[in-house]
XYZ file of C-alpha atoms in Angstrom:
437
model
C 41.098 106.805 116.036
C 40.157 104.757 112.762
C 40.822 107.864 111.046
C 43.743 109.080 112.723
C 45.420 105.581 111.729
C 44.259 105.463 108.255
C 45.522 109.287 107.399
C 49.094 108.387 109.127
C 49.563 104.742 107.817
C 50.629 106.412 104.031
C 53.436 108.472 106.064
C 54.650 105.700 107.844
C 54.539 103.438 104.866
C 56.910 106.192 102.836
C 59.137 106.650 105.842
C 60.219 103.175 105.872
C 60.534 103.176 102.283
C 63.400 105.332 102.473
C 64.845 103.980 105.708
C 64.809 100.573 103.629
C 66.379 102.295 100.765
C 69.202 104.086 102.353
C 69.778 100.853 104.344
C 70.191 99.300 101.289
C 72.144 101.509 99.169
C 74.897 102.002 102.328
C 74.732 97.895 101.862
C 75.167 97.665 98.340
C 79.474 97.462 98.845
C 80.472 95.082 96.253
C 84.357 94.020 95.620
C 86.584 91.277 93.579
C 89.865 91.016 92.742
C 91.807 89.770 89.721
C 95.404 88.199 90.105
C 97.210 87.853 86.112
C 100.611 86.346 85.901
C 102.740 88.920 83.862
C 106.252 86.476 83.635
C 108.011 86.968 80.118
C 109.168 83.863 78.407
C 112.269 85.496 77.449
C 115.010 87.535 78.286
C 114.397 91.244 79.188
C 116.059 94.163 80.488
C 116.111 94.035 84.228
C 114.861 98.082 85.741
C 116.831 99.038 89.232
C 120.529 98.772 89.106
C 122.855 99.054 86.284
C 121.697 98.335 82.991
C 121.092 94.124 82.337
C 119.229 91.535 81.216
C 117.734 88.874 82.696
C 119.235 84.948 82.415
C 115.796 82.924 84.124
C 112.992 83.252 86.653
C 113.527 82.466 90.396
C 109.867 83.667 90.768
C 106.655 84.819 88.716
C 105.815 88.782 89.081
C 101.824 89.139 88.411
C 99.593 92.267 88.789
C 96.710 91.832 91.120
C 93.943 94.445 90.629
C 91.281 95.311 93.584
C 87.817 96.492 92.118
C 85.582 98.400 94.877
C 81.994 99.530 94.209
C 80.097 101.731 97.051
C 77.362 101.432 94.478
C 78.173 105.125 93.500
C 81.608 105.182 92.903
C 83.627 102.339 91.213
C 87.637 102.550 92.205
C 90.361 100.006 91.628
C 93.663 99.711 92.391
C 96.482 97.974 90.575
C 99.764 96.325 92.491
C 102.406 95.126 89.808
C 105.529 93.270 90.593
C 108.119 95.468 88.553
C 110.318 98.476 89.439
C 108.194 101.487 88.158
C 106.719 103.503 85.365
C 106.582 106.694 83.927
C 103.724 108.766 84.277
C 103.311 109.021 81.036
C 102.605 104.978 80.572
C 99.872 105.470 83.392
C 98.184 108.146 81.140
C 98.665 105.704 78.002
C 96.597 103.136 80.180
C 94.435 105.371 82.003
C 93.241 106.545 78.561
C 92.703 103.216 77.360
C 90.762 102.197 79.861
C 88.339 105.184 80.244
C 87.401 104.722 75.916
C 87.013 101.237 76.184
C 85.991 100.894 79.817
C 84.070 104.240 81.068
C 86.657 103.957 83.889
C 88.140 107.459 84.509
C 91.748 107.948 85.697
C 90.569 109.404 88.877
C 89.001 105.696 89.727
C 92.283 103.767 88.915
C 96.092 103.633 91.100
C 98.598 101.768 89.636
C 101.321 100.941 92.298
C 104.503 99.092 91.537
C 106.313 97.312 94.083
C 109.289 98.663 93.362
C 111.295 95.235 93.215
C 115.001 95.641 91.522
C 114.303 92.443 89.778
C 111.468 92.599 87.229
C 111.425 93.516 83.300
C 111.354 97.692 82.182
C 107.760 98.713 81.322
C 107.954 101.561 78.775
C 109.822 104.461 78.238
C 112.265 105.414 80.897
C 110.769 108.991 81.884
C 112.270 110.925 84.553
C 115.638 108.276 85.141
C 116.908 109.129 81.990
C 117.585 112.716 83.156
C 119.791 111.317 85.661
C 120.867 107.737 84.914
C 121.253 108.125 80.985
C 123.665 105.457 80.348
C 121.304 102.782 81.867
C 118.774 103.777 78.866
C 120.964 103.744 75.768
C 118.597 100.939 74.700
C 115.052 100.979 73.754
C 112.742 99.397 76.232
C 110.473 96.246 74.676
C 107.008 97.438 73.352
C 105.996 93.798 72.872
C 106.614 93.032 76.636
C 105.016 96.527 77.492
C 101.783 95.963 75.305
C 101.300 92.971 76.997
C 101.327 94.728 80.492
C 98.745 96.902 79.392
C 96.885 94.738 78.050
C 96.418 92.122 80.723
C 95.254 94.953 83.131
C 92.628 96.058 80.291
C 91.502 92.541 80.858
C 92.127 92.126 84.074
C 90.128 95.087 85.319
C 87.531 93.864 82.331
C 87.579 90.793 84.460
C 87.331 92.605 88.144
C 84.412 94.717 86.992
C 82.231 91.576 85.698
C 83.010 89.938 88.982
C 81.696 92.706 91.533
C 80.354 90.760 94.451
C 78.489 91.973 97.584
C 81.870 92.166 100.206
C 82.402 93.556 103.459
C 85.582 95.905 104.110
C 87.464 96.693 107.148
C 91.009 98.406 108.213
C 93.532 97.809 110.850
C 97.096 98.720 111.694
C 99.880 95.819 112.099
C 104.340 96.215 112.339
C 106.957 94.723 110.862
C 111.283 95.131 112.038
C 111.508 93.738 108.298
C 112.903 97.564 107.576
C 115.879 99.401 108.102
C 116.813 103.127 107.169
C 119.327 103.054 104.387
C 121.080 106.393 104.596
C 124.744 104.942 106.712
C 126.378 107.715 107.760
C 129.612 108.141 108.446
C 132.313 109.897 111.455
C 132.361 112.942 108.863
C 128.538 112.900 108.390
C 129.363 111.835 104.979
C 126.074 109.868 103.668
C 126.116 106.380 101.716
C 123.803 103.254 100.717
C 123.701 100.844 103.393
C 122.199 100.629 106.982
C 121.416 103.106 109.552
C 119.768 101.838 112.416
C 119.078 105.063 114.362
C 117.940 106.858 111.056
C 114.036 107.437 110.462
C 111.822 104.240 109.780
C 108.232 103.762 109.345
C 107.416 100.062 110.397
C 103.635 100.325 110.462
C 101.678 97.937 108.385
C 98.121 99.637 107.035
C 95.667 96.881 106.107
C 92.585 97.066 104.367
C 90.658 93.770 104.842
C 87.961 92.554 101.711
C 85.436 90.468 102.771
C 83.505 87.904 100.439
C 79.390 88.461 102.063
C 79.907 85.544 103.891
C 82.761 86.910 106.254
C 85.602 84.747 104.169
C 88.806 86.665 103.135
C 88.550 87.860 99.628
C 91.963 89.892 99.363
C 94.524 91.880 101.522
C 95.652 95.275 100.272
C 99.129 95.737 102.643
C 101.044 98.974 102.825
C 104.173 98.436 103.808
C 107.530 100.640 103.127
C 110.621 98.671 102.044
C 112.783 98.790 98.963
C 112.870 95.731 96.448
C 116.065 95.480 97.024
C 116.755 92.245 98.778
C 118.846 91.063 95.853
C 121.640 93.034 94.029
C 122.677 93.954 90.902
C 124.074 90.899 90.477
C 121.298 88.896 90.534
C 120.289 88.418 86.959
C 116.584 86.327 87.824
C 113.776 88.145 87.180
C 111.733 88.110 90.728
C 109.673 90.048 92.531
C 111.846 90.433 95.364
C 110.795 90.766 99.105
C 107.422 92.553 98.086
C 106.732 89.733 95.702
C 107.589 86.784 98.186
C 105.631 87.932 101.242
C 102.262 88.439 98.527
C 102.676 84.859 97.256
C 103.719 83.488 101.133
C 100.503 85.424 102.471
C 98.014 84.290 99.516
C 99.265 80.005 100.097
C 98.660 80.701 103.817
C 95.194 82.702 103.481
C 93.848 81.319 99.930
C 93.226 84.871 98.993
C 95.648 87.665 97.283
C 97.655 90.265 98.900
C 98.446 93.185 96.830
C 101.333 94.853 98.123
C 101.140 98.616 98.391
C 104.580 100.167 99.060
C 105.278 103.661 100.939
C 107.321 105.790 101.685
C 110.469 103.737 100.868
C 113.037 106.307 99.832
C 115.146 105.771 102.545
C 114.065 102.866 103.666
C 115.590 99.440 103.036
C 114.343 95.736 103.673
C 117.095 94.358 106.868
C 118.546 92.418 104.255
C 119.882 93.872 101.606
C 121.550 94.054 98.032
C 122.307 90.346 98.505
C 123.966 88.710 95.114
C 121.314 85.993 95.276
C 117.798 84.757 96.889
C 119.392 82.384 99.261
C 122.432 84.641 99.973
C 119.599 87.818 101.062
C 117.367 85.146 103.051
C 114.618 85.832 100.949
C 112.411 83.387 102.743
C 112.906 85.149 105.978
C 110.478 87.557 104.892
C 107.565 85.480 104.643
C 108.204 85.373 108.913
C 108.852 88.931 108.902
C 107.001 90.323 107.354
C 104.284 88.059 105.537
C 103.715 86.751 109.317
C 102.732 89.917 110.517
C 100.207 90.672 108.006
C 98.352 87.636 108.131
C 98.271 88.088 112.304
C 97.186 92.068 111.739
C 94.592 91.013 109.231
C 93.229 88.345 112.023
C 92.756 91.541 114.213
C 89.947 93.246 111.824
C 86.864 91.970 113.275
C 84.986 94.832 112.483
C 84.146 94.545 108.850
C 80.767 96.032 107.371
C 79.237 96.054 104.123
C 78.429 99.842 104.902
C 81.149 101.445 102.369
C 81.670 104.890 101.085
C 84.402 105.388 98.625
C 85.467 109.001 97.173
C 88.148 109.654 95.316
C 89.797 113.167 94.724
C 92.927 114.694 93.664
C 95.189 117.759 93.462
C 98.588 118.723 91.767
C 101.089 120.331 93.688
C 103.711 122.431 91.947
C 107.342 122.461 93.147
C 110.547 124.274 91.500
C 112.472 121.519 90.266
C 116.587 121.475 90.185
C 118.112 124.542 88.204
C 119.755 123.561 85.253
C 117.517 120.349 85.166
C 116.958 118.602 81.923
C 113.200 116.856 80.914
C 111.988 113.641 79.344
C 109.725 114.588 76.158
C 107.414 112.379 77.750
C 106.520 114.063 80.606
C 105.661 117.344 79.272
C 102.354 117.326 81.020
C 104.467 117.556 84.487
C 106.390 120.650 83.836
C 105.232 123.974 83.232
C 107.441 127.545 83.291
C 106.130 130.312 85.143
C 106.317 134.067 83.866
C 109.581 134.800 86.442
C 111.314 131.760 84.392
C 110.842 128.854 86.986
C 110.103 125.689 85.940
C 107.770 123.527 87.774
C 107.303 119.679 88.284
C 103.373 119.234 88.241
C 103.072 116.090 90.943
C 100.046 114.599 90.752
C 98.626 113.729 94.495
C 95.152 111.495 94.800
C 92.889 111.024 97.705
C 90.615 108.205 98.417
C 88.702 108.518 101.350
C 86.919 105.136 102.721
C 83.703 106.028 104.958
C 85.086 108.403 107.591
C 87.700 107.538 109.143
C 90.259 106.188 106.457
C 92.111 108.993 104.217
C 94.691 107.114 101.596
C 96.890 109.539 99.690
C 99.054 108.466 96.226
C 102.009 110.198 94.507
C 104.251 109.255 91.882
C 107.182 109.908 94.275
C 109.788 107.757 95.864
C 109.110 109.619 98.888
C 111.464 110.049 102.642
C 110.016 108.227 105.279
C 109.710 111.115 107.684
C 107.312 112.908 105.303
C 104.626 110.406 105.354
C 105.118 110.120 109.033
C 104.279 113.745 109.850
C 101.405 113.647 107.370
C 99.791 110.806 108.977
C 100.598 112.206 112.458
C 98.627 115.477 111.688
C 96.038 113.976 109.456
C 92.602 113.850 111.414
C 91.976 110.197 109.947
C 92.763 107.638 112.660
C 93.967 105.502 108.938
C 96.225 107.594 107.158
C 98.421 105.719 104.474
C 100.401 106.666 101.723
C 100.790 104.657 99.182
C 103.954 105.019 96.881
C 105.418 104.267 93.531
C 101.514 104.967 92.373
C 100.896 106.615 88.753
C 104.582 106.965 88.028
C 107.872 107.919 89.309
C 108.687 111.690 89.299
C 112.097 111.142 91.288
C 112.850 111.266 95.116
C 111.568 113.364 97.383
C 113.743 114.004 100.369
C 113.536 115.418 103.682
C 115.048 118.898 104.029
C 117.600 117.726 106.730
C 118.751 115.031 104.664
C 120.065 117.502 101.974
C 122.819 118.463 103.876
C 124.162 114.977 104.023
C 124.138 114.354 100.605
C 124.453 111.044 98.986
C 122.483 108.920 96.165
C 119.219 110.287 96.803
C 120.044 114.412 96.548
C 121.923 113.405 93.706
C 118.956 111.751 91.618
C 116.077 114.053 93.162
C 114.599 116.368 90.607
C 113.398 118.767 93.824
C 115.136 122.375 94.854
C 115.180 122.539 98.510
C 111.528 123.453 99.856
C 109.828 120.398 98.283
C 109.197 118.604 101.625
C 107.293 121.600 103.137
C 105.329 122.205 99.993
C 104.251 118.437 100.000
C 103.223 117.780 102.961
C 101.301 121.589 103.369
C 99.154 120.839 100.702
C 98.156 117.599 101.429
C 97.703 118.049 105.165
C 95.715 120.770 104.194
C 93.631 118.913 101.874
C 93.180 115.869 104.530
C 92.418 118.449 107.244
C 89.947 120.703 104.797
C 88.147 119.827 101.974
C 88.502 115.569 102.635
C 87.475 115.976 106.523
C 84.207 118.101 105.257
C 83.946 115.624 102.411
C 84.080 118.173 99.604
């Protein structure tokens, strides 16, 4: 028996030497997050609208960057209070940060909010096509450089600050949303409300953890224009998106970043007001900054058990005939032999543990797409997170072509483009993400 115990003691001694060690590499989930006010001291072109400039600040626009680190993979994601950017400034940054960082496109998103009432970041890309007199001016590369670089030191900042954190996800809903496509006796479509039109009014929440169960940051998704405030509103702000993250943070202590979706046609209740007080602003902290902060209370199941992976894929679709291109975004086009010409859109996965898929596009995307994606994706957590990497123009649902309006007007897409978009990346949630390929 002496024996028998002495010959299997060395076996059992290296069998819980790698139980302990894959215990405590699936434990070794670190996050932090960085919040950097980004508020110019001067006046600057507003982006959303006609073409102005701004006269003051009603309220301070910031990024706020999430760092993640399964102890594998590092991945962070960027929310910034402004209307959007090229994909060709998101390359500028990307490659930026992967010479002086080692971080590699594939780890960083950079979402905009999408608010109407926040400074132009770089060149104008794809609106230019359509929208040309808005852009007879050249954007501010002082203002811009300064974007970039407070996320280089921002995520510089995030990285150094990776703590052990716990991380959990939970649905919540909001009526702080309407559908934005009014239509008319003739079926004739226009800006404004339609309350029996499409709507997504789910809230997906991802819930950081400090190790000690404390809140470290909110990540809400959450589709609905920054568009509270009109045209005429000349005060830089970051609009409904921006109040609800700074009403949520003084309630919680901790940052939100706000992750917009599938907004296209989606507008917040309130809308194109000619001032704060005149749109209700405040409101939305009830209806919407509320309802986070009682979803978030609903996560009890955090763990510090994280896997992160982080994939992507580009899907080609023809674009418009006759379509003209920004010199900038010559990476996102390509001709095929028949003579078609081809927007390149850029789609990214990351897949948290396994049962929450997240999927990015540069798109200002129809509700109704995202919502048959997530209702075929085999993920109980499916979001989509918008505005992300870029804007390459709306993408519509087919029905809504036939209606026309603003939005088949200013989409790049020939007919098709809904099908092809959400094919492939079904598809890629239901194959090579499910087997974790």
């Amino acid at each position: 028996m002496r024996y028998l115990t002495m010959r299997f003691l060395p076996v059992c001694i290296i069998l819980a030497h790698i139980v302990f060690t894959n215990a405590a590499f699936a434990q070794n989930f670190r996050a932090s997050v960085v919040k950097v006010d980004i508020t110019p001291d001067n006046s600057q072109q507003l982006l959303g609208y006609q073409a102005r400039k701004s006269t003051g600040v009603h309220d301070k626009i910031y990024h706020r960057i999430a760092a993640m680190d399964d102890g594998k993979t590092q991945f962070y994601i960027i929310s910034t209070d402004i209307c959007l950017i090229s994909p060709s400034q998101y390359d500028k940054l990307t490659a930026r940060l992967q010479k002086q960082l080692g971080i590699t496109p594939m780890q960083v998103w950079w979402a905009a909010t999408h608010t109407h009432s926040a400074p132009e970041v770089g060149p104008a890309g794809l609106p230019s096509v359509f929208l040309g007199d808005r852009y007879k001016h050249e954007f501010d590369a002082q203002y811009t450089d300064l974007v970039e670089q407070k996320i280089v030191d921002g995520m510089v900042e995030a990285k150094k600050n990776l703590a052990p954190a716990k991380l959990g996800t939970g649905w919540g809903s909001s009526n702080a949303n309407i559908n934005r496509r009014a239509r008319s006796i003739e079926g004739k479509t226009s800006l404004g409300m339609n309350p029996d039109g499409p709507v997504d009014r789910r809230i997906g929440l991802l819930r950081l953890e400090k190790a000690d169960g404390s809140l470290l940051a909110l990540i809400a998704n959450y589709a609905m224009h920054g568009t509270v405030m009109s045209g005429e509103n000349l005060l830089i702000s970051g609009d409904g998106p921006g109040i609800v993250s700074e009403y949520v943070e003084q309630k919680t202590g901790a940052p939100l970043l706000y992750i917009n979706g599938a907004a296209g046609n989606i507008a917040p209740i309130y809308s194109v007001y000619p001032s704060p007080a005149a749109g209700r602003l405040n409101q939305f902290k009830a209806m919407l900054g509320e309802k986070i902060i009682d979803a978030s209370k609903t996560i009890t199941a955090t763990s510090n058990q994280v896997t992160l992976k982080a994939a992507g894929t580009i899907v080609e679709i023809p674009r418009k005939e006759g379509l003209g291109w920004p010199d900038d975004l010559k990476n996102y086009t390509r001709t095929t032999k028949a003579g078609v010409n081809m927007i390149r859109l850029p789609v990214r996965f990351l897949k948290v543990n396994d049962d929450v898929a997240i999927w990015s596009a540069p798109l200002e995307l129809f509700c109704e797409i995202s919502n048959e994606v997530r209702d075929r994706s085999p993920f109980p957590y499916t979001f989509y997170f918008g505005y992300t990497n870029g804007w390459l123009g709306y993408l519509l649902a087919e029905e809504e072509l036939q209606y026309g309006g603003y939005e088949p007007t200013v989409s790049p897409y020939a007919p098709g483009a809904a099908k092809s978009l959400t094919e492939a990346v079904v598809n890629y949630l239901q194959g090579d993400m499910r087997s974790g390929h």
